[in-house]
Amino acid sequence: MARPAGTRNVGFEHKRDALAFALMSRVLVSPPPSFRELAESAGVSVPTLRHYFEDRDGAIRGALDAMYRMGAAHIARSGTDAMGPVAPSLRWFLDQFREAWERYGVGRMITAGLAEGLGSAGVGPTFIDTMLEPSLQAAEVRIAAHVARGELEPCDVRHAALELLCPVLLALLHQGPLGGVACRPLDVDAFLDDHLRRFLRAYTPG
């Protein structure tokens, strides 16, 4: 007997998850793929991909969510691990973000998600939820812990997290995906030293 119209086959979510992970490798490669190219990369037909994701935006959102799930536990730990004195603690956090960016594919993920999110009202919020907010929220957790210890002044931790992480994100985009290392090289270590020093000057009590 055929399924009633609108019902999902058994194992729909499992198959959808498997396809989302299969889509990641193509989403991470420029230029942005067409819906047909996404289907080919996942080894399925266009109608099959449409069945599971409806349209291109849905497929991209699925791939971004799969990327997030791969790194979610590590991102969460970056908010709480190595919680020493405030200066080395915040530097450790920034170094972890940079290492993930340069060595573990986070830079490629954020670059691809940003390219897709800026061009789509549907993908943009997913990019924020899966690529930007997890690291920002980890920074909020770390900053809040240092505020509670009295090492940082009481503040809006969301604002402080944006101040801490966003200049680093811009510097890494500048040097890496945008090619700034060739036309305007930056000593990233020196930048992190200077940035953190000024951040602590702004937020250290007294």
JSON list of C-alpha atoms in Angstrom, two decimals:
[
{"chain": "A", "resi": 1, "resn": "MET", "atom": "CA", "xyz": [0.00, 0.00, 0.00]},
{"chain": "A", "resi": 2, "resn": "ALA", "atom": "CA", "xyz": [1.32, 3.45, -0.89]},
{"chain": "A", "resi": 3, "resn": "ARG", "atom": "CA", "xyz": [1.93, 5.98, 1.89]},
{"chain": "A", "resi": 4, "resn": "PRO", "atom": "CA", "xyz": [-0.73, 8.65, 2.28]},
{"chain": "A", "resi": 5, "resn": "ALA", "atom": "CA", "xyz": [0.29, 11.94, 0.66]},
{"chain": "A", "resi": 6, "resn": "GLY", "atom": "CA", "xyz": [2.37, 14.11, 2.98]},
{"chain": "A", "resi": 7, "resn": "THR", "atom": "CA", "xyz": [3.57, 11.28, 5.24]},
{"chain": "A", "resi": 8, "resn": "ARG", "atom": "CA", "xyz": [7.24, 10.45, 5.69]},
{"chain": "A", "resi": 9, "resn": "ASN", "atom": "CA", "xyz": [8.88, 7.12, 5.11]},
{"chain": "A", "resi": 10, "resn": "VAL", "atom": "CA", "xyz": [10.29, 5.11, 8.01]},
{"chain": "A", "resi": 11, "resn": "GLY", "atom": "CA", "xyz": [13.80, 6.32, 8.78]},
{"chain": "A", "resi": 12, "resn": "PHE", "atom": "CA", "xyz": [13.24, 9.73, 7.17]},
{"chain": "A", "resi": 13, "resn": "GLU", "atom": "CA", "xyz": [15.19, 11.66, 9.81]},
{"chain": "A", "resi": 14, "resn": "HIS", "atom": "CA", "xyz": [18.07, 9.19, 9.78]},
{"chain": "A", "resi": 15, "resn": "LYS", "atom": "CA", "xyz": [18.36, 9.41, 5.99]},
{"chain": "A", "resi": 16, "resn": "ARG", "atom": "CA", "xyz": [18.06, 13.20, 6.09]},
{"chain": "A", "resi": 17, "resn": "ASP", "atom": "CA", "xyz": [20.88, 13.40, 8.64]},
{"chain": "A", "resi": 18, "resn": "ALA", "atom": "CA", "xyz": [23.08, 11.14, 6.50]},
{"chain": "A", "resi": 19, "resn": "LEU", "atom": "CA", "xyz": [22.46, 13.32, 3.46]},
{"chain": "A", "resi": 20, "resn": "ALA", "atom": "CA", "xyz": [23.20, 16.49, 5.43]},
{"chain": "A", "resi": 21, "resn": "PHE", "atom": "CA", "xyz": [26.61, 15.14, 6.39]},
{"chain": "A", "resi": 22, "resn": "ALA", "atom": "CA", "xyz": [27.22, 14.04, 2.80]},
{"chain": "A", "resi": 23, "resn": "LEU", "atom": "CA", "xyz": [26.48, 17.57, 1.57]},
{"chain": "A", "resi": 24, "resn": "MET", "atom": "CA", "xyz": [29.12, 19.21, 3.74]},
{"chain": "A", "resi": 25, "resn": "SER", "atom": "CA", "xyz": [32.13, 18.57, 1.53]},
{"chain": "A", "resi": 26, "resn": "ARG", "atom": "CA", "xyz": [30.52, 20.28, -1.48]},
{"chain": "A", "resi": 27, "resn": "VAL", "atom": "CA", "xyz": [29.18, 23.22, 0.51]},
{"chain": "A", "resi": 28, "resn": "LEU", "atom": "CA", "xyz": [32.73, 23.91, 1.73]},
{"chain": "A", "resi": 29, "resn": "VAL", "atom": "CA", "xyz": [34.10, 24.23, -1.81]},
{"chain": "A", "resi": 30, "resn": "SER", "atom": "CA", "xyz": [33.82, 27.34, -3.98]},
{"chain": "A", "resi": 31, "resn": "PRO", "atom": "CA", "xyz": [31.95, 28.34, -6.04]},
{"chain": "A", "resi": 32, "resn": "PRO", "atom": "CA", "xyz": [28.61, 27.88, -4.24]},
{"chain": "A", "resi": 33, "resn": "PRO", "atom": "CA", "xyz": [26.93, 24.76, -5.63]},
{"chain": "A", "resi": 34, "resn": "SER", "atom": "CA", "xyz": [23.66, 24.53, -7.51]},
{"chain": "A", "resi": 35, "resn": "PHE", "atom": "CA", "xyz": [20.91, 22.28, -6.19]},
{"chain": "A", "resi": 36, "resn": "ARG", "atom": "CA", "xyz": [21.82, 19.69, -8.85]},
{"chain": "A", "resi": 37, "resn": "GLU", "atom": "CA", "xyz": [25.48, 19.80, -7.82]},
{"chain": "A", "resi": 38, "resn": "LEU", "atom": "CA", "xyz": [24.46, 19.25, -4.21]},
{"chain": "A", "resi": 39, "resn": "ALA", "atom": "CA", "xyz": [22.44, 16.22, -5.21]},
{"chain": "A", "resi": 40, "resn": "GLU", "atom": "CA", "xyz": [25.36, 14.81, -7.21]},
{"chain": "A", "resi": 41, "resn": "SER", "atom": "CA", "xyz": [27.74, 15.35, -4.29]},
{"chain": "A", "resi": 42, "resn": "ALA", "atom": "CA", "xyz": [25.39, 13.41, -1.99]},
{"chain": "A", "resi": 43, "resn": "GLY", "atom": "CA", "xyz": [24.96, 10.61, -4.53]},
{"chain": "A", "resi": 44, "resn": "VAL", "atom": "CA", "xyz": [21.20, 11.06, -4.93]},
{"chain": "A", "resi": 45, "resn": "SER", "atom": "CA", "xyz": [18.81, 12.40, -7.54]},
{"chain": "A", "resi": 46, "resn": "VAL", "atom": "CA", "xyz": [17.45, 15.92, -7.50]},
{"chain": "A", "resi": 47, "resn": "PRO", "atom": "CA", "xyz": [13.92, 14.67, -6.63]},
{"chain": "A", "resi": 48, "resn": "THR", "atom": "CA", "xyz": [15.36, 12.67, -3.72]},
{"chain": "A", "resi": 49, "resn": "LEU", "atom": "CA", "xyz": [17.24, 15.67, -2.35]},
{"chain": "A", "resi": 50, "resn": "ARG", "atom": "CA", "xyz": [14.09, 17.75, -2.76]},
{"chain": "A", "resi": 51, "resn": "HIS", "atom": "CA", "xyz": [12.11, 15.14, -0.84]},
{"chain": "A", "resi": 52, "resn": "TYR", "atom": "CA", "xyz": [14.40, 15.50, 2.16]},
{"chain": "A", "resi": 53, "resn": "PHE", "atom": "CA", "xyz": [15.22, 19.22, 2.06]},
{"chain": "A", "resi": 54, "resn": "GLU", "atom": "CA", "xyz": [12.57, 20.83, -0.19]},
{"chain": "A", "resi": 55, "resn": "ASP", "atom": "CA", "xyz": [14.93, 23.30, -1.87]},
{"chain": "A", "resi": 56, "resn": "ARG", "atom": "CA", "xyz": [18.50, 24.53, -2.07]},
{"chain": "A", "resi": 57, "resn": "ASP", "atom": "CA", "xyz": [18.23, 26.68, 1.07]},
{"chain": "A", "resi": 58, "resn": "GLY", "atom": "CA", "xyz": [16.96, 23.67, 2.98]},
{"chain": "A", "resi": 59, "resn": "ALA", "atom": "CA", "xyz": [19.91, 21.59, 1.83]},
{"chain": "A", "resi": 60, "resn": "ILE", "atom": "CA", "xyz": [22.39, 24.30, 2.81]},
{"chain": "A", "resi": 61, "resn": "ARG", "atom": "CA", "xyz": [20.73, 24.67, 6.21]},
{"chain": "A", "resi": 62, "resn": "GLY", "atom": "CA", "xyz": [21.00, 20.92, 6.69]},
{"chain": "A", "resi": 63, "resn": "ALA", "atom": "CA", "xyz": [24.72, 20.97, 5.85]},
{"chain": "A", "resi": 64, "resn": "LEU", "atom": "CA", "xyz": [25.38, 23.89, 8.23]},
{"chain": "A", "resi": 65, "resn": "ASP", "atom": "CA", "xyz": [23.56, 22.07, 11.00]},
{"chain": "A", "resi": 66, "resn": "ALA", "atom": "CA", "xyz": [25.64, 18.95, 10.34]},
{"chain": "A", "resi": 67, "resn": "MET", "atom": "CA", "xyz": [28.83, 21.04, 10.58]},
{"chain": "A", "resi": 68, "resn": "TYR", "atom": "CA", "xyz": [27.65, 22.44, 13.90]},
{"chain": "A", "resi": 69, "resn": "ARG", "atom": "CA", "xyz": [26.89, 19.01, 15.32]},
{"chain": "A", "resi": 70, "resn": "MET", "atom": "CA", "xyz": [30.41, 17.84, 14.46]},
{"chain": "A", "resi": 71, "resn": "GLY", "atom": "CA", "xyz": [31.95, 20.57, 16.62]},
{"chain": "A", "resi": 72, "resn": "ALA", "atom": "CA", "xyz": [29.26, 21.38, 19.18]},
{"chain": "A", "resi": 73, "resn": "ALA", "atom": "CA", "xyz": [30.86, 19.59, 22.11]},
{"chain": "A", "resi": 74, "resn": "HIS", "atom": "CA", "xyz": [34.27, 21.19, 21.49]},
{"chain": "A", "resi": 75, "resn": "ILE", "atom": "CA", "xyz": [32.73, 24.66, 21.18]},
{"chain": "A", "resi": 76, "resn": "ALA", "atom": "CA", "xyz": [30.83, 24.19, 24.42]},
{"chain": "A", "resi": 77, "resn": "ARG", "atom": "CA", "xyz": [33.99, 23.07, 26.23]},
{"chain": "A", "resi": 78, "resn": "SER", "atom": "CA", "xyz": [35.83, 26.15, 25.00]},
{"chain": "A", "resi": 79, "resn": "GLY", "atom": "CA", "xyz": [33.57, 28.16, 27.28]},
{"chain": "A", "resi": 80, "resn": "THR", "atom": "CA", "xyz": [34.61, 26.29, 30.42]},
{"chain": "A", "resi": 81, "resn": "ASP", "atom": "CA", "xyz": [37.97, 24.51, 29.95]},
{"chain": "A", "resi": 82, "resn": "ALA", "atom": "CA", "xyz": [41.31, 25.94, 31.15]},
{"chain": "A", "resi": 83, "resn": "MET", "atom": "CA", "xyz": [39.55, 28.43, 33.40]},
{"chain": "A", "resi": 84, "resn": "GLY", "atom": "CA", "xyz": [42.62, 29.96, 35.05]},
{"chain": "A", "resi": 85, "resn": "PRO", "atom": "CA", "xyz": [43.28, 33.64, 35.79]},
{"chain": "A", "resi": 86, "resn": "VAL", "atom": "CA", "xyz": [41.48, 35.99, 33.47]},
{"chain": "A", "resi": 87, "resn": "ALA", "atom": "CA", "xyz": [44.30, 37.02, 31.11]},
{"chain": "A", "resi": 88, "resn": "PRO", "atom": "CA", "xyz": [45.58, 33.51, 30.23]},
{"chain": "A", "resi": 89, "resn": "SER", "atom": "CA", "xyz": [42.01, 32.21, 30.26]},
{"chain": "A", "resi": 90, "resn": "LEU", "atom": "CA", "xyz": [40.82, 34.66, 27.62]},
{"chain": "A", "resi": 91, "resn": "ARG", "atom": "CA", "xyz": [43.99, 34.21, 25.57]},
{"chain": "A", "resi": 92, "resn": "TRP", "atom": "CA", "xyz": [43.48, 30.45, 25.67]},
{"chain": "A", "resi": 93, "resn": "PHE", "atom": "CA", "xyz": [39.95, 30.93, 24.38]},
{"chain": "A", "resi": 94, "resn": "LEU", "atom": "CA", "xyz": [41.11, 33.12, 21.49]},
{"chain": "A", "resi": 95, "resn": "ASP", "atom": "CA", "xyz": [43.95, 30.71, 20.67]},
{"chain": "A", "resi": 96, "resn": "GLN", "atom": "CA", "xyz": [41.47, 27.82, 20.62]},
{"chain": "A", "resi": 97, "resn": "PHE", "atom": "CA", "xyz": [39.25, 29.72, 18.20]},
{"chain": "A", "resi": 98, "resn": "ARG", "atom": "CA", "xyz": [42.22, 30.48, 15.96]},
{"chain": "A", "resi": 99, "resn": "GLU", "atom": "CA", "xyz": [43.45, 26.88, 16.05]},
{"chain": "A", "resi": 100, "resn": "ALA", "atom": "CA", "xyz": [39.99, 25.58, 15.16]},
{"chain": "A", "resi": 101, "resn": "TRP", "atom": "CA", "xyz": [39.85, 28.10, 12.33]},
{"chain": "A", "resi": 102, "resn": "GLU", "atom": "CA", "xyz": [43.24, 27.27, 10.87]},
{"chain": "A", "resi": 103, "resn": "ARG", "atom": "CA", "xyz": [43.65, 23.55, 11.58]},
{"chain": "A", "resi": 104, "resn": "TYR", "atom": "CA", "xyz": [40.21, 21.98, 11.94]},
{"chain": "A", "resi": 105, "resn": "GLY", "atom": "CA", "xyz": [38.17, 23.51, 9.14]},
{"chain": "A", "resi": 106, "resn": "VAL", "atom": "CA", "xyz": [36.24, 26.10, 11.10]},
{"chain": "A", "resi": 107, "resn": "GLY", "atom": "CA", "xyz": [37.52, 28.84, 8.82]},
{"chain": "A", "resi": 108, "resn": "ARG", "atom": "CA", "xyz": [36.18, 27.03, 5.76]},
{"chain": "A", "resi": 109, "resn": "MET", "atom": "CA", "xyz": [32.86, 26.42, 7.49]},
{"chain": "A", "resi": 110, "resn": "ILE", "atom": "CA", "xyz": [32.39, 30.03, 8.53]},
{"chain": "A", "resi": 111, "resn": "THR", "atom": "CA", "xyz": [33.49, 31.31, 5.14]},
{"chain": "A", "resi": 112, "resn": "ALA", "atom": "CA", "xyz": [31.04, 29.04, 3.31]},
{"chain": "A", "resi": 113, "resn": "GLY", "atom": "CA", "xyz": [28.23, 29.77, 5.75]},
{"chain": "A", "resi": 114, "resn": "LEU", "atom": "CA", "xyz": [28.82, 33.50, 5.51]},
{"chain": "A", "resi": 115, "resn": "ALA", "atom": "CA", "xyz": [28.78, 33.40, 1.70]},
{"chain": "A", "resi": 116, "resn": "GLU", "atom": "CA", "xyz": [25.51, 31.46, 1.74]},
{"chain": "A", "resi": 117, "resn": "GLY", "atom": "CA", "xyz": [23.92, 33.37, 4.61]},
{"chain": "A", "resi": 118, "resn": "LEU", "atom": "CA", "xyz": [24.51, 36.83, 3.18]},
{"chain": "A", "resi": 119, "resn": "GLY", "atom": "CA", "xyz": [22.63, 35.85, 0.04]},
{"chain": "A", "resi": 120, "resn": "SER", "atom": "CA", "xyz": [19.63, 34.16, 1.65]},
{"chain": "A", "resi": 121, "resn": "ALA", "atom": "CA", "xyz": [17.11, 35.26, 4.22]},
{"chain": "A", "resi": 122, "resn": "GLY", "atom": "CA", "xyz": [16.47, 31.58, 4.89]},
{"chain": "A", "resi": 123, "resn": "VAL", "atom": "CA", "xyz": [20.09, 30.53, 5.38]},
{"chain": "A", "resi": 124, "resn": "GLY", "atom": "CA", "xyz": [21.27, 33.64, 7.27]},
{"chain": "A", "resi": 125, "resn": "PRO", "atom": "CA", "xyz": [19.59, 32.81, 10.61]},
{"chain": "A", "resi": 126, "resn": "THR", "atom": "CA", "xyz": [20.85, 29.22, 10.38]},
{"chain": "A", "resi": 127, "resn": "PHE", "atom": "CA", "xyz": [24.38, 30.51, 9.84]},
{"chain": "A", "resi": 128, "resn": "ILE", "atom": "CA", "xyz": [24.03, 32.64, 12.96]},
{"chain": "A", "resi": 129, "resn": "ASP", "atom": "CA", "xyz": [22.63, 29.75, 15.01]},
{"chain": "A", "resi": 130, "resn": "THR", "atom": "CA", "xyz": [25.20, 27.18, 13.88]},
{"chain": "A", "resi": 131, "resn": "MET", "atom": "CA", "xyz": [28.38, 29.13, 13.09]},
{"chain": "A", "resi": 132, "resn": "LEU", "atom": "CA", "xyz": [28.41, 32.42, 15.03]},
{"chain": "A", "resi": 133, "resn": "GLU", "atom": "CA", "xyz": [26.32, 32.10, 18.16]},
{"chain": "A", "resi": 134, "resn": "PRO", "atom": "CA", "xyz": [27.87, 28.90, 19.55]},
{"chain": "A", "resi": 135, "resn": "SER", "atom": "CA", "xyz": [31.32, 30.53, 19.83]},
{"chain": "A", "resi": 136, "resn": "LEU", "atom": "CA", "xyz": [29.87, 33.83, 21.01]},
{"chain": "A", "resi": 137, "resn": "GLN", "atom": "CA", "xyz": [27.84, 32.05, 23.67]},
{"chain": "A", "resi": 138, "resn": "ALA", "atom": "CA", "xyz": [30.93, 30.10, 24.78]},
{"chain": "A", "resi": 139, "resn": "ALA", "atom": "CA", "xyz": [32.69, 33.46, 25.16]},
{"chain": "A", "resi": 140, "resn": "GLU", "atom": "CA", "xyz": [29.74, 34.73, 27.20]},
{"chain": "A", "resi": 141, "resn": "VAL", "atom": "CA", "xyz": [30.04, 31.76, 29.56]},
{"chain": "A", "resi": 142, "resn": "ARG", "atom": "CA", "xyz": [33.76, 32.36, 30.07]},
{"chain": "A", "resi": 143, "resn": "ILE", "atom": "CA", "xyz": [33.38, 36.11, 30.55]},
{"chain": "A", "resi": 144, "resn": "ALA", "atom": "CA", "xyz": [30.50, 35.61, 32.99]},
{"chain": "A", "resi": 145, "resn": "ALA", "atom": "CA", "xyz": [32.67, 33.28, 35.08]},
{"chain": "A", "resi": 146, "resn": "HIS", "atom": "CA", "xyz": [35.39, 35.93, 35.35]},
{"chain": "A", "resi": 147, "resn": "VAL", "atom": "CA", "xyz": [32.81, 38.58, 36.20]},
{"chain": "A", "resi": 148, "resn": "ALA", "atom": "CA", "xyz": [31.52, 36.33, 38.98]},
{"chain": "A", "resi": 149, "resn": "ARG", "atom": "CA", "xyz": [35.08, 36.00, 40.33]},
{"chain": "A", "resi": 150, "resn": "GLY", "atom": "CA", "xyz": [35.48, 39.76, 40.34]},
{"chain": "A", "resi": 151, "resn": "GLU", "atom": "CA", "xyz": [38.23, 39.63, 37.71]},
{"chain": "A", "resi": 152, "resn": "LEU", "atom": "CA", "xyz": [36.12, 41.56, 35.19]},
{"chain": "A", "resi": 153, "resn": "GLU", "atom": "CA", "xyz": [33.68, 44.36, 35.81]},
{"chain": "A", "resi": 154, "resn": "PRO", "atom": "CA", "xyz": [29.95, 43.59, 35.74]},
{"chain": "A", "resi": 155, "resn": "CYS", "atom": "CA", "xyz": [28.86, 44.02, 32.16]},
{"chain": "A", "resi": 156, "resn": "ASP", "atom": "CA", "xyz": [26.49, 42.88, 29.48]},
{"chain": "A", "resi": 157, "resn": "VAL", "atom": "CA", "xyz": [28.31, 39.64, 28.72]},
{"chain": "A", "resi": 158, "resn": "ARG", "atom": "CA", "xyz": [26.79, 39.42, 25.26]},
{"chain": "A", "resi": 159, "resn": "HIS", "atom": "CA", "xyz": [28.26, 42.80, 24.35]},
{"chain": "A", "resi": 160, "resn": "ALA", "atom": "CA", "xyz": [31.60, 41.83, 25.87]},
{"chain": "A", "resi": 161, "resn": "ALA", "atom": "CA", "xyz": [31.67, 38.55, 23.95]},
{"chain": "A", "resi": 162, "resn": "LEU", "atom": "CA", "xyz": [31.11, 40.40, 20.68]},
{"chain": "A", "resi": 163, "resn": "GLU", "atom": "CA", "xyz": [33.91, 42.82, 21.57]},
{"chain": "A", "resi": 164, "resn": "LEU", "atom": "CA", "xyz": [36.27, 39.94, 22.40]},
{"chain": "A", "resi": 165, "resn": "LEU", "atom": "CA", "xyz": [35.64, 37.63, 19.47]},
{"chain": "A", "resi": 166, "resn": "CYS", "atom": "CA", "xyz": [34.50, 39.71, 16.48]},
{"chain": "A", "resi": 167, "resn": "PRO", "atom": "CA", "xyz": [37.79, 41.56, 15.85]},
{"chain": "A", "resi": 168, "resn": "VAL", "atom": "CA", "xyz": [39.54, 38.19, 15.84]},
{"chain": "A", "resi": 169, "resn": "LEU", "atom": "CA", "xyz": [37.00, 36.77, 13.41]},
{"chain": "A", "resi": 170, "resn": "LEU", "atom": "CA", "xyz": [37.52, 39.76, 11.10]},
{"chain": "A", "resi": 171, "resn": "ALA", "atom": "CA", "xyz": [41.32, 39.44, 11.29]},
{"chain": "A", "resi": 172, "resn": "LEU", "atom": "CA", "xyz": [41.16, 35.75, 10.39]},
{"chain": "A", "resi": 173, "resn": "LEU", "atom": "CA", "xyz": [38.79, 36.42, 7.49]},
{"chain": "A", "resi": 174, "resn": "HIS", "atom": "CA", "xyz": [41.08, 39.24, 6.34]},
{"chain": "A", "resi": 175, "resn": "GLN", "atom": "CA", "xyz": [44.22, 37.12, 6.37]},
{"chain": "A", "resi": 176, "resn": "GLY", "atom": "CA", "xyz": [42.77, 33.84, 5.16]},
{"chain": "A", "resi": 177, "resn": "PRO", "atom": "CA", "xyz": [39.74, 33.60, 2.86]},
{"chain": "A", "resi": 178, "resn": "LEU", "atom": "CA", "xyz": [39.98, 37.21, 1.69]},
{"chain": "A", "resi": 179, "resn": "GLY", "atom": "CA", "xyz": [43.68, 36.89, 0.86]},
{"chain": "A", "resi": 180, "resn": "GLY", "atom": "CA", "xyz": [44.98, 39.65, 3.09]},
{"chain": "A", "resi": 181, "resn": "VAL", "atom": "CA", "xyz": [48.08, 37.64, 3.92]},
{"chain": "A", "resi": 182, "resn": "ALA", "atom": "CA", "xyz": [49.28, 38.43, 0.40]},
{"chain": "A", "resi": 183, "resn": "CYS", "atom": "CA", "xyz": [48.29, 42.08, 0.07]},
{"chain": "A", "resi": 184, "resn": "ARG", "atom": "CA", "xyz": [48.32, 43.30, 3.70]},
{"chain": "A", "resi": 185, "resn": "PRO", "atom": "CA", "xyz": [49.92, 40.72, 6.01]},
{"chain": "A", "resi": 186, "resn": "LEU", "atom": "CA", "xyz": [49.14, 40.85, 9.71]},
{"chain": "A", "resi": 187, "resn": "ASP", "atom": "CA", "xyz": [51.07, 39.42, 12.65]},
{"chain": "A", "resi": 188, "resn": "VAL", "atom": "CA", "xyz": [48.09, 37.65, 14.19]},
{"chain": "A", "resi": 189, "resn": "ASP", "atom": "CA", "xyz": [49.89, 36.81, 17.44]},
{"chain": "A", "resi": 190, "resn": "ALA", "atom": "CA", "xyz": [50.84, 40.45, 17.97]},
{"chain": "A", "resi": 191, "resn": "PHE", "atom": "CA", "xyz": [47.29, 41.48, 17.12]},
{"chain": "A", "resi": 192, "resn": "LEU", "atom": "CA", "xyz": [45.87, 39.05, 19.69]},
{"chain": "A", "resi": 193, "resn": "ASP", "atom": "CA", "xyz": [48.27, 40.37, 22.35]},
{"chain": "A", "resi": 194, "resn": "ASP", "atom": "CA", "xyz": [47.27, 43.97, 21.66]},
{"chain": "A", "resi": 195, "resn": "HIS", "atom": "CA", "xyz": [43.57, 43.21, 21.34]},
{"chain": "A", "resi": 196, "resn": "LEU", "atom": "CA", "xyz": [43.43, 41.28, 24.60]},
{"chain": "A", "resi": 197, "resn": "ARG", "atom": "CA", "xyz": [45.44, 43.92, 26.46]},
{"chain": "A", "resi": 198, "resn": "ARG", "atom": "CA", "xyz": [42.96, 46.59, 25.42]},
{"chain": "A", "resi": 199, "resn": "PHE", "atom": "CA", "xyz": [39.98, 44.37, 26.22]},
{"chain": "A", "resi": 200, "resn": "LEU", "atom": "CA", "xyz": [41.30, 43.77, 29.73]},
{"chain": "A", "resi": 201, "resn": "ARG", "atom": "CA", "xyz": [42.05, 47.46, 30.18]},
{"chain": "A", "resi": 202, "resn": "ALA", "atom": "CA", "xyz": [38.40, 48.21, 29.40]},
{"chain": "A", "resi": 203, "resn": "TYR", "atom": "CA", "xyz": [36.89, 45.51, 31.65]},
{"chain": "A", "resi": 204, "resn": "THR", "atom": "CA", "xyz": [39.31, 45.02, 34.57]},
{"chain": "A", "resi": 205, "resn": "PRO", "atom": "CA", "xyz": [37.85, 46.50, 37.79]},
{"chain": "A", "resi": 206, "resn": "GLY", "atom": "CA", "xyz": [39.40, 49.70, 39.15]}
]
